[in-house]
Short mmCIF file of C-alpha atoms in Angstrom, two decimals:
data_model
loop_
_atom_site.label_atom_id
_atom_site.label_comp_id
_atom_site.label_asym_id
_atom_site.label_seq_id
_atom_site.Cartn_x
_atom_site.Cartn_y
_atom_site.Cartn_z
CA MET A 1 0.26 0.00 0.19
CA ALA A 2 1.71 2.72 -1.24
CA ARG A 3 0.69 6.48 0.54
CA THR A 4 1.28 9.49 -1.99
CA GLY A 5 0.95 12.82 -1.50
CA THR A 6 1.63 12.77 2.79
CA ASN A 7 3.81 15.73 4.34
CA VAL A 8 6.91 13.59 4.14
CA VAL A 9 6.65 12.89 0.21
CA LYS A 10 5.84 15.94 -0.32
CA ARG A 11 8.95 17.94 1.91
CA GLY A 12 11.09 15.28 0.93
CA MET A 13 11.13 16.30 -2.20
CA ALA A 14 11.82 20.18 -1.44
CA GLU A 15 14.86 18.58 1.02
CA MET A 16 16.44 16.52 -2.33
CA GLN A 17 17.12 20.36 -3.83
CA LYS A 18 19.24 21.58 -1.02
CA GLY A 19 22.12 23.42 -2.05
CA GLY A 20 21.09 23.63 -5.28
CA VAL A 21 19.64 26.04 -8.02
CA ILE A 22 16.03 26.29 -9.18
CA MET A 23 16.19 28.37 -12.77
CA ASP A 24 13.39 30.14 -13.94
CA VAL A 25 13.19 28.86 -18.00
CA VAL A 26 10.68 29.80 -20.81
CA ASN A 27 11.41 27.08 -23.48
CA ALA A 28 13.22 23.43 -24.18
CA GLU A 29 16.48 25.40 -25.20
CA GLN A 30 16.79 27.24 -21.91
CA ALA A 31 16.01 24.35 -19.91
CA LYS A 32 18.62 22.20 -21.37
CA ILE A 33 21.04 24.87 -20.51
CA ALA A 34 19.92 25.15 -17.05
CA GLU A 35 20.00 21.12 -16.85
CA GLU A 36 23.17 21.17 -18.02
CA ALA A 37 24.79 23.72 -15.75
CA GLY A 38 23.86 21.59 -12.69
CA ALA A 39 20.62 23.12 -11.87
CA VAL A 40 18.61 21.04 -9.35
CA ALA A 41 15.13 21.86 -11.04
CA VAL A 42 13.68 24.15 -13.52
CA MET A 43 10.59 26.81 -13.30
CA ALA A 44 8.94 26.88 -16.46
CA LEU A 45 6.94 29.96 -17.04
CA GLU A 46 5.92 32.55 -20.22
CA ARG A 47 8.37 35.33 -19.20
CA VAL A 48 10.84 35.88 -16.74
CA PRO A 49 9.95 38.13 -13.94
CA SER A 50 11.78 41.39 -15.49
CA ASP A 51 9.69 40.87 -18.14
CA ILE A 52 6.73 40.21 -16.47
CA ARG A 53 7.69 44.02 -14.94
CA ALA A 54 8.28 45.36 -18.22
CA ALA A 55 5.09 44.12 -19.73
CA GLY A 56 2.55 45.05 -17.23
CA GLY A 57 -1.09 44.00 -17.41
CA VAL A 58 -2.10 41.21 -15.76
CA ALA A 59 0.47 37.70 -15.36
CA ARG A 60 -1.03 33.96 -14.82
CA MET A 61 -0.58 30.78 -15.54
CA ALA A 62 2.09 30.07 -18.01
CA ASP A 63 0.49 28.08 -21.89
CA PRO A 64 0.88 24.44 -21.02
CA THR A 65 2.41 23.77 -24.04
CA ILE A 66 5.61 25.73 -22.70
CA VAL A 67 5.61 24.11 -18.94
CA GLU A 68 5.02 20.23 -21.04
CA GLU A 69 7.24 21.65 -23.71
CA VAL A 70 9.81 21.98 -20.28
CA MET A 71 8.90 18.64 -18.87
CA ASN A 72 9.65 16.66 -22.37
CA ALA A 73 13.36 18.45 -22.24
CA VAL A 74 14.71 17.90 -19.26
CA SER A 75 14.78 14.86 -16.29
CA ILE A 76 15.25 17.16 -13.73
CA PRO A 77 11.97 18.50 -11.77
CA VAL A 78 9.63 20.90 -13.22
CA MET A 79 8.14 23.75 -11.56
CA ALA A 80 5.08 26.09 -12.89
CA LYS A 81 3.36 29.08 -11.19
CA ALA A 82 -0.12 29.82 -10.27
CA ARG A 83 -1.37 32.85 -9.26
CA ILE A 84 -2.27 32.98 -5.52
CA GLY A 85 -5.46 31.58 -4.59
CA HIS A 86 -5.90 30.62 -8.19
CA ILE A 87 -7.29 26.61 -7.19
CA ALA A 88 -8.13 26.21 -11.04
CA GLU A 89 -4.88 27.08 -12.35
CA ALA A 90 -3.46 24.72 -9.31
CA ARG A 91 -5.44 21.65 -10.28
CA VAL A 92 -4.62 22.36 -13.96
CA LEU A 93 -1.15 22.51 -12.95
CA GLU A 94 -1.45 19.08 -11.26
CA SER A 95 -3.01 17.65 -13.79
CA MET A 96 -0.01 17.90 -16.02
CA GLY A 97 2.01 16.40 -13.40
CA VAL A 98 4.43 19.05 -12.87
CA ASP A 99 6.57 18.43 -9.36
CA TYR A 100 6.02 21.66 -7.72
CA ILE A 101 3.48 24.48 -7.67
CA ASP A 102 5.15 28.05 -6.71
CA GLU A 103 2.01 29.97 -5.80
CA SER A 104 3.66 33.15 -6.82
CA GLU A 105 3.25 37.10 -5.91
CA VAL A 106 5.41 37.44 -9.52
CA LEU A 107 1.88 36.53 -11.19
CA THR A 108 -1.15 38.87 -10.81
CA PRO A 109 -3.07 36.87 -7.75
CA ALA A 110 -6.67 36.06 -7.91
CA ASP A 111 -7.35 36.14 -4.60
CA GLU A 112 -6.29 39.25 -2.39
CA VAL A 113 -7.28 37.56 0.39
CA PHE A 114 -6.73 33.63 0.57
CA HIS A 115 -4.50 31.82 -0.67
CA ILE A 116 -5.16 28.19 -2.05
CA LYS A 117 -5.65 25.68 0.76
CA LYS A 118 -2.39 23.70 -0.34
CA ASP A 119 -2.85 20.50 1.94
CA GLY A 120 -5.36 19.07 -0.39
CA TYR A 121 -3.24 18.40 -3.44
CA THR A 122 -0.73 15.48 -4.18
CA VAL A 123 1.79 18.12 -5.76
CA PRO A 124 3.53 19.91 -3.61
CA PHE A 125 3.50 23.55 -3.05
CA VAL A 126 6.45 26.42 -2.44
CA CYS A 127 5.50 29.76 -1.42
CA GLY A 128 7.04 33.29 -0.86
CA CYS A 129 7.37 34.77 2.70
CA ARG A 130 8.97 37.85 4.51
CA ASN A 131 8.82 36.97 7.77
CA ILE A 132 7.63 34.05 10.18
CA GLY A 133 4.07 35.17 10.40
CA GLU A 134 3.71 34.46 6.29
CA ALA A 135 6.26 31.38 6.22
CA THR A 136 4.13 29.64 9.32
CA ARG A 137 0.33 30.77 7.59
CA ARG A 138 1.78 28.87 4.50
CA ILE A 139 2.94 25.96 6.05
CA ALA A 140 -0.16 25.85 7.99
CA GLU A 141 -2.30 26.06 4.44
CA GLY A 142 -0.08 22.99 3.62
CA ALA A 143 3.10 24.55 1.66
CA SER A 144 6.09 21.95 1.38
CA MET A 145 8.70 24.66 0.84
CA LEU A 146 9.22 28.59 1.22
CA ARG A 147 11.06 31.11 -0.21
CA THR A 148 12.15 34.15 0.44
CA LYS A 149 9.96 36.48 -1.53
CA GLY A 150 12.54 39.96 -2.34
CA GLU A 151 11.65 41.78 -5.16
CA PRO A 152 11.12 39.94 -8.72
CA GLY A 153 12.76 41.14 -11.38
CA THR A 154 15.35 43.35 -10.31
CA GLY A 155 18.50 41.97 -9.97
CA ASN A 156 18.42 43.90 -6.30
CA ILE A 157 19.60 41.03 -3.26
CA VAL A 158 18.66 44.16 -0.98
CA GLU A 159 14.77 42.56 -0.22
CA ALA A 160 15.79 38.86 -0.67
CA VAL A 161 18.30 39.88 2.15
CA ARG A 162 15.95 41.81 4.45
CA HIS A 163 12.99 38.70 4.21
CA MET A 164 16.13 35.77 4.88
CA ARG A 165 17.11 38.01 8.06
CA GLU A 166 13.86 38.78 9.58
CA VAL A 167 12.91 35.15 9.28
CA GLN A 168 16.00 33.58 10.70
CA GLY A 169 16.18 36.73 13.29
CA GLN A 170 12.41 35.88 14.34
CA ILE A 171 13.33 31.90 14.66
CA ARG A 172 16.58 33.06 17.00
CA ARG A 173 14.40 35.75 19.28
CA LEU A 174 11.86 32.80 19.41
CA GLN A 175 14.36 30.24 20.39
CA SER A 176 15.19 32.56 23.36
CA MET A 177 11.64 33.32 24.81
CA ASP A 178 10.01 31.46 27.86
CA GLU A 179 7.10 29.36 26.31
CA ASP A 180 4.99 31.73 28.21
CA GLU A 181 5.14 34.45 25.81
CA VAL A 182 5.49 32.02 22.79
CA MET A 183 1.07 32.91 22.33
CA VAL A 184 1.51 37.01 22.21
CA TYR A 185 4.62 36.40 19.97
CA ALA A 186 1.84 34.18 18.05
CA LYS A 187 -1.00 36.52 18.39
CA GLU A 188 1.39 39.79 17.31
CA ASN A 189 2.62 37.58 14.23
CA GLY A 190 -0.49 36.15 13.08
CA ALA A 191 1.49 32.81 13.41
CA PRO A 192 -0.21 29.65 14.03
CA TYR A 193 0.99 28.82 17.99
CA ASP A 194 1.71 25.20 17.50
CA LEU A 195 4.12 25.52 14.99
CA LEU A 196 5.83 28.04 16.75
CA LEU A 197 5.92 26.02 19.44
CA GLU A 198 7.81 23.52 17.06
CA ILE A 199 10.08 25.99 15.40
CA ARG A 200 11.36 26.77 18.98
CA GLU A 201 11.71 23.45 19.97
CA GLU A 202 13.63 22.32 16.89
CA GLY A 203 15.84 25.69 16.04
CA ARG A 204 13.90 26.14 12.59
CA LEU A 205 11.48 25.72 10.14
CA PRO A 206 9.82 22.19 9.58
CA VAL A 207 10.09 23.18 5.77
CA VAL A 208 13.01 24.62 3.49
CA ASN A 209 13.64 27.63 2.87
CA PHE A 210 15.15 29.18 -0.23
CA ALA A 211 16.21 32.78 -1.43
CA ALA A 212 14.52 33.81 -4.04
CA GLY A 213 14.03 37.92 -5.50
CA GLY A 214 17.12 39.60 -6.97
CA ILE A 215 19.73 37.10 -7.10
CA ALA A 216 21.76 38.40 -10.37
CA THR A 217 25.59 37.08 -9.27
CA PRO A 218 27.63 33.88 -7.82
CA ALA A 219 28.32 36.27 -4.79
CA ASP A 220 24.80 36.91 -4.48
CA ALA A 221 23.92 33.50 -4.50
CA ALA A 222 26.64 33.07 -2.10
CA LEU A 223 25.41 35.42 0.26
CA MET A 224 22.01 34.19 0.60
CA MET A 225 23.69 30.74 1.79
CA GLN A 226 25.19 32.17 4.01
CA LEU A 227 22.63 34.09 5.59
CA GLY A 228 21.12 30.71 6.17
CA ALA A 229 18.89 29.88 2.69
CA ASP A 230 19.01 26.44 2.16
CA GLY A 231 19.18 26.77 -1.62
CA VAL A 232 18.12 29.46 -4.34
CA PHE A 233 16.01 30.45 -7.25
CA VAL A 234 17.18 32.45 -9.50
CA GLY A 235 15.01 34.18 -11.95
CA SER A 236 15.92 36.92 -14.68
CA GLY A 237 19.05 36.92 -12.95
CA ILE A 238 20.67 33.62 -15.72
CA PHE A 239 18.92 34.40 -19.17
CA LYS A 240 18.81 38.44 -18.40
CA SER A 241 22.57 38.32 -18.34
CA ASP A 242 25.30 38.64 -20.73
CA ARG A 243 26.22 35.13 -20.74
CA PRO A 244 23.01 32.51 -19.72
CA LYS A 245 25.31 29.33 -19.60
CA GLU A 246 28.48 30.58 -17.78
CA PHE A 247 26.41 32.62 -15.29
CA ALA A 248 24.02 29.42 -15.01
CA ARG A 249 27.55 27.53 -14.13
CA ALA A 250 29.36 29.84 -12.23
CA ILE A 251 26.06 30.21 -9.89
CA VAL A 252 25.36 27.12 -9.09
CA GLU A 253 29.33 26.68 -8.40
CA ALA A 254 28.91 29.32 -5.87
CA THR A 255 26.36 27.89 -4.23
CA THR A 256 27.59 24.79 -3.46
CA HIS A 257 30.81 26.29 -1.95
CA TYR A 258 29.44 29.88 -0.87
CA ASP A 259 32.27 30.07 1.60
CA ASP A 260 35.07 29.15 -0.67
CA TYR A 261 36.23 32.63 -1.65
CA LYS A 262 39.04 32.23 -3.71
CA LEU A 263 36.48 29.96 -5.67
CA ILE A 264 33.83 32.53 -5.95
CA ALA A 265 36.66 34.82 -7.00
CA GLU A 266 38.13 32.22 -9.83
CA ILE A 267 34.41 31.69 -10.96
CA SER A 268 33.07 35.56 -11.02
CA LYS A 269 36.04 36.39 -13.55
CA GLY A 270 35.07 37.64 -17.12
CA LEU A 271 31.61 36.49 -16.82
CA GLY A 272 30.34 39.36 -18.59
CA THR A 273 27.64 41.69 -17.61
CA ALA A 274 24.85 40.76 -15.14
CA MET A 275 21.28 41.55 -15.62
CA LYS A 276 20.57 45.66 -15.33
CA GLY A 277 19.28 46.06 -11.66
CA GLU A 278 16.88 48.03 -10.57
CA GLU A 279 17.20 50.54 -7.32
CA MET A 280 14.51 49.96 -4.94
CA ASN A 281 12.94 53.58 -4.62
CA GLU A 282 12.74 53.47 -8.66
CA THR A 283 10.55 50.33 -8.19
CA THR A 284 6.89 51.25 -8.61
CA ASP A 285 5.45 47.73 -8.46
CA ARG A 286 6.25 46.04 -5.18
CA MET A 287 5.20 42.36 -6.12
CA GLN A 288 6.48 41.16 -2.46
CA GLU A 289 3.47 43.18 -1.01
CA ARG A 290 0.80 41.56 -2.85
CA SER A 291 0.08 38.99 -0.33
CA GLU A 292 0.40 38.18 3.26
CA MET B 1 35.59 5.42 16.79
CA THR B 2 34.15 4.76 13.06
CA THR B 3 34.00 7.72 11.00
CA ILE B 4 31.44 8.15 7.80
CA GLY B 5 31.45 10.48 5.54
CA VAL B 6 28.77 12.13 3.43
CA LEU B 7 28.97 13.78 0.38
CA ALA B 8 27.99 16.74 0.71
CA LEU B 9 27.60 18.49 -3.02
CA GLN B 10 23.77 18.45 -3.11
CA GLY B 11 20.95 17.39 -1.74
CA ALA B 12 20.06 16.13 1.62
CA PHE B 13 23.54 15.44 3.82
CA ARG B 14 22.25 16.80 6.75
CA GLU B 15 19.57 14.14 7.51
CA HIS B 16 22.54 11.33 6.89
CA ILE B 17 24.43 13.14 9.37
CA ARG B 18 21.94 12.68 11.75
CA SER B 19 21.05 9.46 10.97
CA VAL B 20 24.82 8.28 10.99
CA GLU B 21 24.81 9.79 14.58
CA ALA B 22 21.87 7.92 15.69
CA SER B 23 23.51 5.03 15.05
CA GLY B 24 26.68 5.53 16.72
CA ALA B 25 29.40 6.16 14.44
CA THR B 26 30.88 10.08 13.94
CA ALA B 27 29.50 11.15 10.51
CA VAL B 28 31.33 13.93 8.45
CA ILE B 29 30.25 16.61 5.60
CA ILE B 30 32.73 15.94 2.36
CA LYS B 31 33.05 18.26 0.05
CA ARG B 32 36.69 17.76 -1.08
CA LYS B 33 38.37 14.97 -2.19
CA GLU B 34 41.31 14.63 0.01
CA GLN B 35 38.65 14.51 2.88
CA LEU B 36 38.41 10.94 1.28
CA GLU B 37 41.10 9.75 3.08
CA THR B 38 39.68 10.67 6.77
CA ILE B 39 36.72 8.09 6.83
CA ASP B 40 36.19 4.70 6.97
CA GLY B 41 32.78 4.27 4.87
CA LEU B 42 31.04 7.03 2.59
CA ILE B 43 26.96 8.10 1.88
CA ILE B 44 26.43 9.38 -1.38
CA PRO B 45 23.17 11.32 -0.37
CA GLY B 46 19.86 11.96 -2.20
CA GLY B 47 19.47 14.92 -4.68
CA GLU B 48 19.31 15.78 -8.33
CA SER B 49 21.63 12.88 -9.99
CA THR B 50 22.63 15.08 -12.89
CA THR B 51 23.39 17.98 -10.68
CA MET B 52 25.56 15.64 -8.40
CA ARG B 53 27.71 14.03 -11.17
CA ARG B 54 28.65 17.74 -12.46
CA LEU B 55 29.68 18.93 -9.29
CA ILE B 56 31.74 15.09 -9.03
CA ASP B 57 33.23 15.87 -11.82
CA GLN B 58 34.18 19.71 -11.44
CA TYR B 59 35.70 18.64 -8.00
CA GLY B 60 37.76 15.43 -9.18
CA PHE B 61 35.61 13.46 -6.99
CA LEU B 62 35.21 10.64 -9.76
CA GLU B 63 38.17 8.43 -9.55
CA PRO B 64 39.03 9.01 -5.43
CA ILE B 65 35.46 7.62 -4.90
CA ARG B 66 36.37 4.94 -7.21
CA ALA B 67 39.64 4.07 -5.53
CA PHE B 68 38.16 4.48 -2.29
CA ALA B 69 35.49 1.88 -3.00
CA ASN B 70 38.24 -0.25 -4.51
CA ALA B 71 40.54 -0.19 -1.33
CA GLY B 72 37.37 -2.19 0.04
CA LYS B 73 35.63 0.94 2.01
CA PRO B 74 32.50 0.14 2.44
CA VAL B 75 29.86 2.89 0.26
CA PHE B 76 25.95 3.64 0.82
CA GLY B 77 24.22 5.12 -2.12
CA THR B 78 20.84 6.49 -1.63
CA CYS B 79 17.99 7.07 -4.49
CA ALA B 80 20.33 9.81 -6.33
CA GLY B 81 23.53 7.86 -4.89
CA LEU B 82 22.40 4.63 -6.13
CA ILE B 83 22.28 6.25 -9.65
CA LEU B 84 25.73 7.11 -9.10
CA LEU B 85 26.92 3.71 -8.12
CA ALA B 86 24.75 1.47 -10.84
CA GLY B 87 26.48 0.23 -13.69
CA GLU B 88 24.04 0.44 -16.17
CA ILE B 89 21.45 3.41 -16.30
CA ASP B 90 18.42 3.79 -18.65
CA GLY B 91 19.68 0.85 -20.49
CA SER B 92 23.03 2.77 -20.97
CA TYR B 93 26.90 1.65 -20.07
CA ASP B 94 27.43 5.17 -20.02
CA ALA B 95 27.54 4.91 -15.64
CA HIS B 96 28.40 7.23 -13.67
CA LEU B 97 30.89 5.89 -10.82
CA GLY B 98 29.73 2.50 -12.55
CA LEU B 99 30.90 -0.06 -8.74
CA MET B 100 27.88 -1.91 -8.60
CA ASP B 101 26.81 -4.56 -11.05
CA MET B 102 23.38 -3.61 -11.77
CA SER B 103 21.02 -2.09 -14.16
CA VAL B 104 19.03 0.97 -12.89
CA ARG B 105 15.66 3.06 -14.63
CA ARG B 106 15.59 6.90 -13.28
CA ASN B 107 12.06 8.29 -12.52
CA ALA B 108 11.44 4.84 -12.56
CA PHE B 109 8.02 5.11 -10.60
CA GLY B 110 7.01 8.30 -12.35
CA ARG B 111 7.46 11.92 -11.69
CA GLN B 112 6.86 13.59 -8.32
CA ARG B 113 2.89 13.54 -7.38
CA ASP B 114 3.60 9.28 -7.92
CA SER B 115 6.00 9.85 -5.17
CA PHE B 116 4.97 7.48 -2.39
CA GLU B 117 5.65 5.91 1.64
CA THR B 118 5.17 2.39 1.57
CA ASP B 119 6.70 -0.50 4.71
CA LEU B 120 9.07 -2.64 3.38
CA ASP B 121 10.47 -5.80 4.66
CA ILE B 122 14.17 -5.33 4.31
CA LYS B 123 16.19 -9.32 4.39
CA GLY B 124 17.82 -9.80 7.38
CA VAL B 125 18.04 -5.37 7.97
CA ALA B 126 14.31 -4.52 9.20
CA ASP B 127 10.78 -5.12 8.74
CA GLY B 128 8.61 -3.02 8.48
CA TYR B 129 10.56 -0.59 7.36
CA ASN B 130 9.33 2.93 6.41
CA ALA B 131 10.47 3.77 3.25
CA VAL B 132 9.89 7.05 1.42
CA PHE B 133 10.06 6.87 -2.56
CA ILE B 134 10.63 10.53 -3.91
CA ARG B 135 10.81 10.16 -8.05
CA ALA B 136 12.73 7.59 -7.08
CA PRO B 137 14.72 5.01 -9.71
CA TYR B 138 14.69 1.35 -9.03
CA ILE B 139 16.95 -1.78 -9.88
CA GLU B 140 15.99 -3.55 -13.14
CA ARG B 141 18.98 -6.05 -12.66
CA VAL B 142 21.56 -7.38 -10.30
CA GLY B 143 24.28 -9.25 -11.77
CA GLU B 144 25.18 -12.54 -9.89
CA ASN B 145 27.04 -11.30 -7.09
CA THR B 146 24.67 -8.59 -5.79
CA GLU B 147 21.90 -9.81 -3.46
CA VAL B 148 18.68 -8.40 -3.61
CA LEU B 149 17.39 -6.97 0.19
CA ALA B 150 14.25 -5.62 -0.85
CA THR B 151 11.53 -5.37 -3.47
CA TYR B 152 8.44 -2.66 -3.82
CA ASP B 153 5.82 -3.81 -6.14
CA GLY B 154 7.80 -6.49 -8.22
CA HIS B 155 10.78 -4.09 -8.48
CA ILE B 156 14.40 -4.14 -6.66
CA VAL B 157 15.18 -1.47 -4.10
CA VAL B 158 17.59 -2.07 -1.90
CA ALA B 159 20.59 -4.41 -3.04
CA GLN B 160 23.83 -5.19 -1.29
CA GLU B 161 26.73 -6.11 -3.30
CA ASP B 162 29.61 -7.30 -1.08
CA HIS B 163 30.80 -3.63 0.73
CA LEU B 164 28.30 -1.55 -1.49
CA LEU B 165 25.17 -1.04 -0.53
CA ALA B 166 22.50 0.89 -2.46
CA CYS B 167 18.54 1.67 -2.20
CA SER B 168 16.28 3.45 -4.00
CA PHE B 169 14.56 5.25 -1.30
CA HIS B 170 15.39 8.12 1.38
CA PRO B 171 16.31 5.90 4.79
CA GLU B 172 17.27 9.79 6.07
CA LEU B 173 13.75 11.51 6.29
CA THR B 174 12.65 9.24 8.76
CA LYS B 175 13.40 8.26 12.40
CA ASP B 176 13.71 4.91 11.65
CA HIS B 177 17.69 4.73 11.53
CA ARG B 178 17.63 1.01 11.17
CA LEU B 179 19.38 0.57 7.45
CA THR B 180 21.76 3.42 8.51
CA ALA B 181 22.50 0.82 10.97
CA HIS B 182 23.12 -2.16 8.75
CA PHE B 183 25.46 0.31 6.73
CA VAL B 184 27.53 1.32 9.78
CA SER B 185 28.35 -2.00 11.08
CA MET B 186 29.38 -3.12 7.33
CA VAL B 187 31.57 -0.30 8.12
CA GLU B 188 33.00 -1.38 11.30
CA ASN B 189 33.57 -4.61 9.76
CA SER B 190 35.50 -3.55 7.02
CA LYS B 191 37.65 -1.60 9.57
CA ARG B 192 38.35 -4.99 11.25
CA THR B 193 39.20 -6.94 8.23
CA LEU B 194 41.33 -4.17 6.32
CA ALA B 195 43.09 -3.14 9.81
CA SER B 196 44.20 -7.40 10.00
#
């Protein structure tokens, strides 16, 4: 008797991705480049976040043809994005057999109040978070993996750093608390009490937490790993750089050996221009604020 | 004290460390090939086999791990690690480490939605073992010196060839450490044999 879609199976899948890089791709060719460079998974999209930002309008789930094309092109897992709260998009992606769904603020939310109740799906979900409240609410809804929201498509690491530091700092604060104080902390953060007790006991989140939203260079990836990320998502950073193949490979290496600075210096040499970044006060549409 | 290394290029290496320690041996993270000299046995963890192979090549681990195993030191491959140990993959002899005489099929049970957990009997090791299969491979055929320790749905999922052990699932993801403990005892035995 095989039990599918259990928490162990869904969270375990994310555990296998640890120390790895998940890359955004928009076609089979890019997916192959990503796989060749050593990506642990690819995110199949119609457009990378910086193009979504530039295009404006409503961003939706990708055309299933693209997702299918990518699934047929590589043997590593394929993820795809559904709009926040869009139960139908999520079910469509699940029926296609994608390996992970990102309920993502990069797309225009379908529901401004409620996220998808994710524990009823066989396919695992990853969600973005900026703090322990968002993190634990997503876990309670059934997310099997988390990532920082950062600010997608900007090539600016500042928001991802803020979100990773915030979550890590809150976990440390929680650990130093007396058990009497946890309920008020739960109230202040809108965080499920039982999950906070579990995190306080273990000293970490019960699911892996990757960095995402603004990673553009090997050193950015290494920085996020040092701040406690379990791995990294790179969206526009690879295929919006001058030399995608080289960037992809260098970011994978920097993620594995994030504390080997000589090596990072070596692999960063002559990489060419990274994607053009955006200063935060020039960023009008803050995707990270689309959900909490 | 028996020291077991866990290859830590990518994947679930921290869980293996915990499992080895729970089984009474010392566990170390292996990121550089020189470290192989300091350990008595090696675990190649689950993760993405394509990614791990690329990193194995990049850091020159391929020959040193083969030499390690050929010197009689035990190696345990789980999930992606099993794929790396196999001599034949998806019908092709273009193998990675190619240390075990067996042929494996990748993602043999299907995509992530087909991933599952079940209870297995592992011959001479554990009954009712909680095995977690994630986009798992299985073994299609083993050579005459390779012993089949467990099957699921007619497919081989645990095999041992002398001092080499491989399983399709993830022994590190549960609190059931019996299979890891079996490997620890393999390492302890080999240490005694190699010393004498």
